[in-house]
């Protein structure tokens, strides 16, 4: 295949470019910022590190965090210890490392804004610096705010989350996550090597930016995080529904979407870095084999079931109640009482436990109330023969 053009040099575009260049293709990556501090927590879970070990094995600044403080809407707290740390990068560092790898593999990397794309003729075209150029294939990796979407629809309000936050020049040893009553999203503080990324995400169709700002300010005040002189950010985050994942087109005859542009984000947690890198890798390999049509099936086999599962339960998780109390509040209460549940949730957060194999792990290992709680949130049917120990909500 002759030259492939990639619009967007974030984790998805850089990873796709690297795969293609390694396979001997001519690749140009265009990014208007190159390595920049894209609004993000920057947290990579164990599944990302397992799949891409170089994320851990490199000399770049990063923070390894093994504890998460969860705070319920009633301000009760619990600490989860994770068996595998979450690796947290500044996005300038992460994007820079991925773009360097792409360039070392042979990609030509340009700092340019792509103004338009046209995929109507057999060879797709893109417009850079006022000039229309031709490519053999167009990879669209321009993120969640991107409007370069040939032959597919943009994400709607109910498929997006708003985010706001601060980069604060302060450090910490644990991640903090706080839930709010009747709120579809959460607040967080992610410690990086030399600063914190503190923020809030909330479903765009349910919450206003004023609401987010008020919650964020009350959070930083209560957590005693100084925001004077801190850099404010806001961005959007895909929050796909089940039908988004199963029906929205991500591949045409001469173009494909990857990463946030394709809406490959966990709607429950907002994790997108792993899915961006993995989708970039999968598209790159399919294109290198000359079989782009294999990309959707490979993504489906790799992770779509997980994202669909999260999309099915997200509303119940943030809006539902269990025994008369909000699910998230009840979850923190139960975590305080059960070490087995704490271990399970630690594994879920760190990415060592996926949603789809959770059911197998559950039955018989957790106390009755915790098992009932999880089955209710996950909408699982309890198997008839399940040996769930009765008589207490503790271990
Ligand atoms: C506040 C926030 C916190 C998050 N925290 C986490 C987290 O802790 N862990 C996690 O896994 N995920 C997190 N995410 C999600 C994660 O940031 C994204 O899923 C990830 O960045 C997607 O990578 P991408 O390469 O698809 O897109 P992006 O990282 O958005 O990259 C797109 C690139 O395209 C470029 N671009 C856009 N338009 C053009 C154009 N017209 N011409 C040229 N270049 C263009 C941009 O400059 C950008 O570099 C968070 C998201 C937000 C908003």
Short mmCIF file of C-alpha atoms and ligand atoms in Angstrom, two decimals:
data_model
loop_
_atom_site.label_atom_id
_atom_site.label_comp_id
_atom_site.label_asym_id
_atom_site.label_seq_id
_atom_site.Cartn_x
_atom_site.Cartn_y
_atom_site.Cartn_z
CA UNK A 1 0.00 0.00 0.00
CA UNK A 2 1.31 3.50 -0.73
CA UNK A 3 1.29 6.32 1.81
CA UNK A 4 -1.07 6.12 4.75
CA UNK A 5 -2.08 9.40 6.42
CA UNK A 6 -2.94 9.44 10.12
CA UNK A 7 -4.83 12.46 11.47
CA UNK A 8 -4.01 12.74 15.19
CA UNK A 9 -0.81 11.75 16.95
CA UNK A 10 -2.28 10.83 20.33
CA UNK A 11 -1.94 7.29 21.73
CA UNK A 12 -4.18 5.73 19.06
CA UNK A 13 -2.60 7.45 16.04
CA UNK A 14 0.99 7.03 17.23
CA UNK A 15 0.47 3.33 17.98
CA UNK A 16 -1.18 2.72 14.60
CA UNK A 17 1.63 4.56 12.80
CA UNK A 18 4.29 2.57 14.62
CA UNK A 19 2.71 -0.76 13.60
CA UNK A 20 2.41 0.31 9.96
CA UNK A 21 5.93 1.74 9.71
CA UNK A 22 7.40 -1.40 11.30
CA UNK A 23 5.65 -3.42 8.58
CA UNK A 24 7.38 -1.27 5.94
CA UNK A 25 4.62 1.20 5.05
CA UNK A 26 5.08 4.87 4.32
CA UNK A 27 3.20 6.74 7.04
CA UNK A 28 2.60 10.40 7.79
CA UNK A 29 1.17 11.40 11.18
CA UNK A 30 -0.36 14.89 11.48
CA UNK A 31 -1.03 16.42 14.89
CA UNK A 32 -1.71 20.06 15.58
CA UNK A 33 0.01 19.89 19.00
CA UNK A 34 2.29 16.82 18.87
CA UNK A 35 3.26 15.89 22.47
CA UNK A 36 0.97 18.02 24.65
CA UNK A 37 -0.72 17.98 28.04
CA UNK A 38 -4.05 16.68 26.75
CA UNK A 39 -6.63 16.87 29.58
CA UNK A 40 -6.47 13.42 31.15
CA UNK A 41 -5.85 11.50 34.36
CA UNK A 42 -3.04 9.70 32.55
CA UNK A 43 -3.68 6.40 34.38
CA UNK A 44 -2.82 3.13 32.64
CA UNK A 45 -4.21 -0.07 34.10
CA UNK A 46 -2.51 -3.45 34.36
CA UNK A 47 -4.12 -4.72 31.15
CA UNK A 48 -2.41 -1.87 29.26
CA UNK A 49 0.97 -2.62 30.85
CA UNK A 50 0.55 -6.36 30.18
CA UNK A 51 -0.23 -5.68 26.53
CA UNK A 52 2.45 -2.95 26.11
CA UNK A 53 5.26 -3.71 28.59
CA UNK A 54 7.31 -0.74 27.31
CA UNK A 55 4.86 1.46 29.28
CA UNK A 56 6.63 0.29 32.43
CA UNK A 57 10.07 -0.50 31.02
CA UNK A 58 11.34 2.94 30.03
CA UNK A 59 13.29 5.77 31.67
CA UNK A 60 10.47 8.37 31.37
CA UNK A 61 8.90 10.04 34.41
CA UNK A 62 5.87 8.16 35.67
CA UNK A 63 4.20 7.36 38.98
CA UNK A 64 3.24 3.86 40.09
CA UNK A 65 0.24 3.95 42.42
CA UNK A 66 -0.99 0.92 44.36
CA UNK A 67 -3.75 2.44 46.51
CA UNK A 68 -7.09 4.08 45.77
CA UNK A 69 -9.08 6.03 48.35
CA UNK A 70 -12.78 5.75 47.54
CA UNK A 71 -15.13 8.29 49.10
CA UNK A 72 -18.90 7.72 49.13
CA UNK A 73 -21.45 10.51 48.80
CA UNK A 74 -21.89 10.34 52.61
CA UNK A 75 -18.11 10.99 52.94
CA UNK A 76 -17.35 7.49 54.27
CA UNK A 77 -13.95 6.38 52.95
CA UNK A 78 -12.19 3.14 52.18
CA UNK A 79 -8.74 2.37 50.78
CA UNK A 80 -8.29 -0.32 48.13
CA UNK A 81 -4.84 -1.87 47.76
CA UNK A 82 -4.12 -3.06 44.23
CA UNK A 83 -1.95 -6.09 43.50
CA UNK A 84 -0.72 -4.38 40.32
CA UNK A 85 -0.12 -0.63 40.30
CA UNK A 86 -1.77 1.89 38.03
CA UNK A 87 0.96 3.61 36.02
CA UNK A 88 0.33 7.34 35.72
CA UNK A 89 1.94 9.58 33.13
CA UNK A 90 1.76 13.22 32.24
CA UNK A 91 0.27 13.18 28.75
CA UNK A 92 3.14 15.28 27.38
CA UNK A 93 5.49 12.48 28.42
CA UNK A 94 3.24 9.62 27.25
CA UNK A 95 2.37 11.18 23.89
CA UNK A 96 6.03 12.15 23.37
CA UNK A 97 7.21 8.61 24.07
CA UNK A 98 4.63 7.09 21.67
CA UNK A 99 5.40 9.61 18.92
CA UNK A 100 9.14 8.97 19.31
CA UNK A 101 8.51 5.24 18.89
CA UNK A 102 6.45 5.93 15.76
CA UNK A 103 9.19 8.20 14.34
CA UNK A 104 11.91 5.66 15.17
CA UNK A 105 9.87 3.01 13.31
CA UNK A 106 9.92 5.28 10.24
CA UNK A 107 6.80 7.49 10.44
CA UNK A 108 7.06 11.09 9.27
CA UNK A 109 5.54 13.16 12.06
CA UNK A 110 4.22 16.66 11.25
CA UNK A 111 2.96 19.43 13.48
CA UNK A 112 -0.04 20.46 11.33
CA UNK A 113 -3.76 20.99 11.62
CA UNK A 114 -5.76 18.87 9.18
CA UNK A 115 -8.61 21.08 8.02
CA UNK A 116 -10.75 18.62 6.12
CA UNK A 117 -10.97 15.13 4.68
CA UNK A 118 -12.76 13.74 1.65
CA UNK A 119 -13.24 10.03 1.15
CA UNK A 120 -15.66 10.17 -1.79
CA UNK A 121 -13.21 9.00 -4.46
CA UNK A 122 -11.24 5.76 -4.37
CA UNK A 123 -8.18 7.51 -2.89
CA UNK A 124 -9.01 9.57 0.20
CA UNK A 125 -7.87 13.19 0.40
CA UNK A 126 -7.00 15.46 3.29
CA UNK A 127 -6.33 19.18 3.51
CA UNK A 128 -3.17 20.45 5.27
CA UNK A 129 -1.91 24.02 5.12
CA UNK A 130 -4.46 24.87 2.43
CA UNK A 131 -3.36 22.03 0.16
CA UNK A 132 -5.39 18.89 -0.65
CA UNK A 133 -3.26 15.74 -0.69
CA UNK A 134 -4.01 12.14 -1.58
CA UNK A 135 -3.32 9.01 0.48
CA UNK A 136 -3.91 5.32 0.04
CA UNK A 137 -5.82 5.14 3.32
CA UNK A 138 -6.87 7.66 5.96
CA UNK A 139 -6.68 6.82 9.67
CA UNK A 140 -8.79 9.20 11.78
CA UNK A 141 -7.35 9.35 15.27
CA UNK A 142 -8.22 12.93 16.14
CA UNK A 143 -9.95 12.25 19.46
CA UNK A 144 -13.36 12.96 20.94
CA UNK A 145 -13.73 16.56 19.76
CA UNK A 146 -12.96 15.65 16.22
CA UNK A 147 -15.35 16.58 13.41
CA UNK A 148 -13.46 14.79 10.64
CA UNK A 149 -15.93 11.94 10.33
CA UNK A 150 -16.53 10.87 6.76
CA UNK A 151 -19.52 8.60 6.22
CA UNK A 152 -20.29 8.20 9.90
CA UNK A 153 -22.14 10.27 12.47
CA UNK A 154 -20.70 12.40 15.27
CA UNK A 155 -21.28 11.28 18.86
CA UNK A 156 -24.46 12.73 20.39
CA UNK A 157 -24.81 14.46 23.76
CA UNK A 158 -25.98 11.25 25.40
CA UNK A 159 -22.82 9.50 24.16
CA UNK A 160 -20.42 12.03 25.68
CA UNK A 161 -19.19 13.16 29.09
CA UNK A 162 -17.97 16.60 30.04
CA UNK A 163 -14.81 16.86 32.08
CA UNK A 164 -13.20 19.71 33.99
CA UNK A 165 -10.12 19.76 36.16
CA UNK A 166 -6.82 21.20 37.27
CA UNK A 167 -3.17 20.27 37.02
CA UNK A 168 -1.98 21.03 40.54
CA UNK A 169 1.73 21.31 41.44
CA UNK A 170 1.54 18.92 44.38
CA UNK A 171 2.11 15.18 44.84
CA UNK A 172 0.33 12.33 46.63
CA UNK A 173 0.73 8.57 46.98
CA UNK A 174 -2.82 7.37 46.37
CA UNK A 175 -5.50 7.95 43.75
CA UNK A 176 -8.67 9.50 45.19
CA UNK A 177 -12.12 8.86 43.69
CA UNK A 178 -15.28 10.45 45.08
CA UNK A 179 -18.88 9.65 44.16
CA UNK A 180 -21.78 12.09 44.37
CA UNK A 181 -25.46 11.41 45.00
CA UNK A 182 -27.57 11.05 41.80
CA UNK A 183 -24.59 12.00 39.68
CA UNK A 184 -23.51 10.10 36.56
CA UNK A 185 -19.77 10.44 36.90
CA UNK A 186 -17.19 10.98 39.61
CA UNK A 187 -14.42 13.20 40.94
CA UNK A 188 -10.80 12.12 40.96
CA UNK A 189 -7.26 13.03 41.90
CA UNK A 190 -4.51 11.19 40.00
CA UNK A 191 -0.96 11.74 41.33
CA UNK A 192 1.72 12.02 38.66
CA UNK A 193 5.48 12.20 39.18
CA UNK A 194 5.46 15.96 39.90
CA UNK A 195 1.82 17.11 39.97
CA UNK A 196 -1.80 15.99 40.41
CA UNK A 197 -4.47 15.76 37.73
CA UNK A 198 -7.66 16.55 39.64
CA UNK A 199 -11.00 16.53 37.87
CA UNK A 200 -14.62 15.59 37.42
CA UNK A 201 -16.49 13.81 34.65
CA UNK A 202 -20.25 13.84 34.21
CA UNK A 203 -22.70 12.75 31.54
CA UNK A 204 -23.33 15.66 29.17
CA UNK A 205 -27.03 14.87 28.74
CA UNK A 206 -27.66 14.88 32.51
CA UNK A 207 -25.43 17.60 33.98
CA UNK A 208 -24.43 21.19 33.24
CA UNK A 209 -20.90 22.56 33.25
CA UNK A 210 -21.91 24.86 36.16
CA UNK A 211 -22.89 21.78 38.18
CA UNK A 212 -19.54 20.15 37.44
CA UNK A 213 -17.63 23.28 38.40
CA UNK A 214 -19.47 23.57 41.74
CA UNK A 215 -18.79 19.91 42.61
CA UNK A 216 -15.14 20.24 41.58
CA UNK A 217 -14.62 23.29 43.78
CA UNK A 218 -16.25 21.72 46.77
CA UNK A 219 -14.09 18.58 46.25
CA UNK A 220 -10.76 20.43 46.07
CA UNK A 221 -11.74 22.49 49.10
CA UNK A 222 -12.64 19.41 51.17
CA UNK A 223 -9.53 17.55 50.04
CA UNK A 224 -7.42 20.65 50.81
CA UNK A 225 -6.00 20.70 47.27
CA UNK A 226 -4.82 24.26 46.50
CA UNK A 227 -5.90 25.38 43.02
CA UNK A 228 -4.40 28.85 43.10
CA UNK A 229 -1.96 29.01 40.22
CA UNK A 230 -3.09 25.56 39.04
CA UNK A 231 -3.88 25.14 35.35
CA UNK A 232 -7.59 24.63 34.58
CA UNK A 233 -8.72 22.24 31.83
CA UNK A 234 -11.91 20.98 30.26
CA UNK A 235 -12.49 18.41 27.56
CA UNK A 236 -15.01 15.84 26.36
CA UNK A 237 -14.88 12.11 26.81
CA UNK A 238 -16.81 9.53 24.78
CA UNK A 239 -19.27 7.56 26.88
CA UNK A 240 -20.61 5.04 24.40
CA UNK A 241 -23.98 3.38 24.73
CA UNK A 242 -24.42 -0.25 23.72
CA UNK A 243 -25.81 0.76 20.32
CA UNK A 244 -22.89 3.17 19.76
CA UNK A 245 -20.49 0.28 20.12
CA UNK A 246 -22.47 -2.16 18.02
CA UNK A 247 -23.88 0.10 15.28
CA UNK A 248 -21.75 3.19 14.65
CA UNK A 249 -19.57 2.75 11.61
CA UNK A 250 -15.81 2.91 12.27
CA UNK A 251 -14.56 1.65 8.90
CA UNK A 252 -15.17 2.66 5.29
CA UNK A 253 -13.56 1.67 2.01
CA UNK A 254 -10.55 3.96 2.49
CA UNK A 255 -10.77 5.27 6.08
CA UNK A 256 -11.08 4.04 9.67
CA UNK A 257 -11.59 5.56 13.12
CA UNK A 258 -9.53 4.55 16.15
CA UNK A 259 -9.36 5.54 19.83
CA UNK A 260 -11.69 8.26 21.13
CA UNK A 261 -12.77 9.10 17.58
CA UNK A 262 -14.27 5.60 17.43
CA UNK A 263 -15.71 6.00 20.99
CA UNK A 264 -13.60 3.15 22.39
CA UNK A 265 -13.85 4.25 26.03
CA UNK A 266 -15.18 2.44 29.10
CA UNK A 267 -18.35 4.39 29.94
CA UNK A 268 -18.20 3.38 33.61
CA UNK A 269 -14.61 4.38 34.41
CA UNK A 270 -13.66 6.69 31.52
CA UNK A 271 -10.62 4.52 30.74
CA UNK A 272 -9.64 5.21 27.15
CA UNK A 273 -5.84 5.04 26.89
CA UNK A 274 -5.66 1.25 26.68
CA UNK A 275 -8.47 1.08 24.10
CA UNK A 276 -6.87 3.88 22.07
CA UNK A 277 -3.52 2.09 21.92
CA UNK A 278 -5.03 -1.33 21.34
CA UNK A 279 -7.38 -0.15 18.56
CA UNK A 280 -4.44 1.66 16.91
CA UNK A 281 -2.39 -1.50 17.09
CA UNK A 282 -5.21 -3.66 15.71
CA UNK A 283 -5.97 -1.33 12.81
CA UNK A 284 -2.26 -0.97 12.05
CA UNK A 285 -1.84 -4.73 11.87
CA UNK A 286 -4.96 -5.26 9.76
CA UNK A 287 -3.83 -2.55 7.32
CA UNK A 288 -0.30 -3.94 7.21
CA UNK A 289 -1.76 -7.31 6.20
CA UNK A 290 -3.75 -5.54 3.48
CA UNK A 291 -7.01 -6.51 5.22
CA UNK A 292 -8.56 -3.40 6.85
CA UNK A 293 -11.93 -5.18 6.77
CA UNK A 294 -10.65 -7.40 9.60
CA UNK A 295 -10.34 -4.41 11.98
CA UNK A 296 -13.94 -4.33 13.39
CA UNK A 297 -13.97 -8.08 14.09
CA UNK A 298 -10.59 -7.91 15.79
CA UNK A 299 -11.69 -5.04 18.00
CA UNK A 300 -14.83 -6.97 18.87
CA UNK A 301 -12.78 -10.03 19.81
CA UNK A 302 -10.32 -7.92 21.82
CA UNK A 303 -12.52 -5.67 23.94
CA UNK A 304 -15.98 -4.65 22.70
CA UNK A 305 -17.77 -7.13 24.98
CA UNK A 306 -16.18 -5.39 27.99
CA UNK A 307 -17.28 -1.94 26.87
CA UNK A 308 -20.80 -3.16 26.07
CA UNK A 309 -21.06 -4.71 29.52
CA UNK A 310 -20.03 -1.41 31.11
CA UNK A 311 -22.53 0.46 28.92
CA UNK A 312 -25.33 -1.83 30.15
CA UNK A 313 -24.65 -1.24 33.84
CA UNK A 314 -23.41 2.36 33.95
CA UNK A 315 -26.80 3.97 34.70
CA UNK A 316 -27.61 1.47 37.42
CA UNK A 317 -24.18 2.00 38.96
CA UNK A 318 -24.42 5.80 39.19
CA UNK A 319 -28.20 6.25 39.52
CA UNK A 320 -29.43 3.03 41.11
CA UNK A 321 -29.99 2.21 44.75
CA UNK A 322 -29.52 -0.90 46.86
CA UNK A 323 -31.43 -1.39 50.11
CA UNK A 324 -32.66 2.20 49.95
CA UNK A 325 -29.23 3.83 49.47
CA UNK A 326 -27.34 4.95 46.35
CA UNK A 327 -25.32 2.09 44.84
CA UNK A 328 -22.02 4.00 45.07
CA UNK A 329 -22.62 4.91 48.74
CA UNK A 330 -23.60 1.34 49.56
CA UNK A 331 -20.55 0.06 47.70
CA UNK A 332 -18.18 2.08 49.90
CA UNK A 333 -20.04 0.89 53.03
CA UNK A 334 -19.74 -2.76 51.97
CA UNK A 335 -16.09 -2.33 50.97
CA UNK A 336 -15.35 -1.11 54.49
CA UNK A 337 -16.77 -4.38 55.86
CA UNK A 338 -15.43 -6.99 53.44
CA UNK A 339 -11.76 -7.56 52.65
CA UNK A 340 -12.68 -10.02 49.87
CA UNK A 341 -14.83 -7.36 48.21
CA UNK A 342 -11.99 -4.85 48.63
CA UNK A 343 -9.63 -7.24 46.86
CA UNK A 344 -12.14 -7.76 44.05
CA UNK A 345 -12.71 -4.03 43.54
CA UNK A 346 -8.95 -3.38 43.73
CA UNK A 347 -8.53 -5.87 40.89
CA UNK A 348 -11.31 -4.23 38.89
CA UNK A 349 -9.78 -0.77 39.30
CA UNK A 350 -6.26 -1.91 38.48
CA UNK A 351 -7.45 -3.75 35.38
CA UNK A 352 -6.49 -7.28 36.46
CA UNK A 353 -10.16 -8.34 36.65
CA UNK A 354 -12.44 -7.77 33.66
CA UNK A 355 -16.21 -7.39 33.87
CA UNK A 356 -17.08 -10.37 31.72
CA UNK A 357 -15.30 -12.99 33.86
CA UNK A 358 -16.45 -11.41 37.12
CA UNK A 359 -19.44 -13.72 37.45
CA UNK A 360 -17.22 -16.81 37.69
CA UNK A 361 -15.21 -15.27 40.50
CA UNK A 362 -18.20 -14.09 42.48
CA UNK A 363 -20.27 -16.98 43.60
CA UNK A 364 -19.45 -18.52 46.92
CA UNK A 365 -16.55 -16.21 47.74
CA UNK A 366 -18.35 -13.17 49.05
CA UNK A 367 -20.78 -12.70 51.92
CA UNK A 368 -24.49 -12.77 51.14
CA UNK A 369 -25.13 -9.01 51.11
CA UNK A 370 -22.08 -8.27 48.97
CA UNK A 371 -23.06 -11.01 46.48
CA UNK A 372 -26.62 -9.71 46.31
CA UNK A 373 -25.30 -6.16 45.88
CA UNK A 374 -23.01 -7.10 43.00
CA UNK A 375 -25.63 -9.23 41.24
CA UNK A 376 -28.11 -6.40 41.50
CA UNK A 377 -25.70 -3.81 40.07
CA UNK A 378 -24.41 -6.10 37.35
CA UNK A 379 -27.87 -7.51 36.70
CA UNK A 380 -26.57 -11.06 37.03
CA UNK A 381 -28.78 -14.08 37.56
CA UNK A 382 -27.56 -16.13 40.44
CA UNK A 383 -26.94 -19.76 39.29
CA UNK A 384 -29.32 -22.21 41.01
CA UNK A 385 -26.43 -24.25 42.44
CA UNK A 386 -24.46 -21.27 43.67
CA UNK A 387 -23.05 -21.77 47.11
CA UNK A 388 -23.32 -18.26 48.47
CA UNK A 389 -22.67 -18.20 52.18
CA UNK A 390 -25.63 -16.74 54.05
CA UNK A 391 -25.80 -15.03 57.39
CA UNK A 392 -23.80 -11.83 57.20
CA UNK A 393 -22.53 -9.19 54.93
CA UNK A 394 -18.89 -9.45 55.98
CA UNK A 395 -16.38 -12.03 54.69
C1 LIG B 1 -10.27 14.64 31.75
C2 LIG B 1 -9.99 13.28 31.20
C3 LIG B 1 -9.37 12.33 31.99
C4 LIG B 1 -9.04 11.07 31.47
N1 LIG B 1 -8.35 10.18 32.24
C5 LIG B 1 -8.00 8.99 31.74
C6 LIG B 1 -7.21 8.09 32.49
O1 LIG B 1 -6.76 8.37 33.60
N2 LIG B 1 -6.93 6.87 31.94
C7 LIG B 1 -7.37 6.51 30.71
O2 LIG B 1 -7.11 5.38 30.28
N3 LIG B 1 -8.08 7.38 29.94
C8 LIG B 1 -8.39 8.60 30.42
N4 LIG B 1 -9.08 9.50 29.63
C9 LIG B 1 -9.37 9.13 28.23
C10 LIG B 1 -8.11 9.34 27.36
O3 LIG B 1 -7.61 10.65 27.56
C11 LIG B 1 -8.48 9.15 25.88
O4 LIG B 1 -9.23 7.95 25.75
C12 LIG B 1 -7.24 9.07 24.99
O5 LIG B 1 -6.52 10.28 25.01
C13 LIG B 1 -7.65 8.75 23.55
O6 LIG B 1 -6.51 8.76 22.73
P1 LIG B 1 -6.67 9.15 21.17
O7 LIG B 1 -5.33 9.00 20.57
O8 LIG B 1 -7.79 8.39 20.57
O9 LIG B 1 -7.13 10.68 21.18
P2 LIG B 1 -6.39 11.95 21.75
O10 LIG B 1 -5.49 11.60 22.86
O11 LIG B 1 -7.47 12.95 21.99
O12 LIG B 1 -5.49 12.42 20.54
C14 LIG B 1 -6.02 13.05 19.42
C15 LIG B 1 -4.95 13.92 18.80
O13 LIG B 1 -5.46 14.46 17.57
C16 LIG B 1 -4.98 15.77 17.42
N5 LIG B 1 -5.93 16.45 16.51
C17 LIG B 1 -7.26 16.65 16.69
N6 LIG B 1 -7.79 17.25 15.63
C18 LIG B 1 -6.78 17.43 14.74
C19 LIG B 1 -6.72 18.00 13.44
N7 LIG B 1 -7.79 18.47 12.83
N8 LIG B 1 -5.51 18.06 12.83
C20 LIG B 1 -4.39 17.57 13.45
N9 LIG B 1 -4.41 17.02 14.67
C21 LIG B 1 -5.59 16.94 15.30
C22 LIG B 1 -4.93 16.34 18.83
O14 LIG B 1 -3.96 17.36 18.92
C23 LIG B 1 -4.56 15.11 19.66
O15 LIG B 1 -3.18 15.05 19.96
C24 LIG B 1 -9.41 10.75 30.13
C25 LIG B 1 -10.06 11.70 29.34
C26 LIG B 1 -10.34 12.96 29.85
C27 LIG B 1 -11.00 13.99 28.97
#
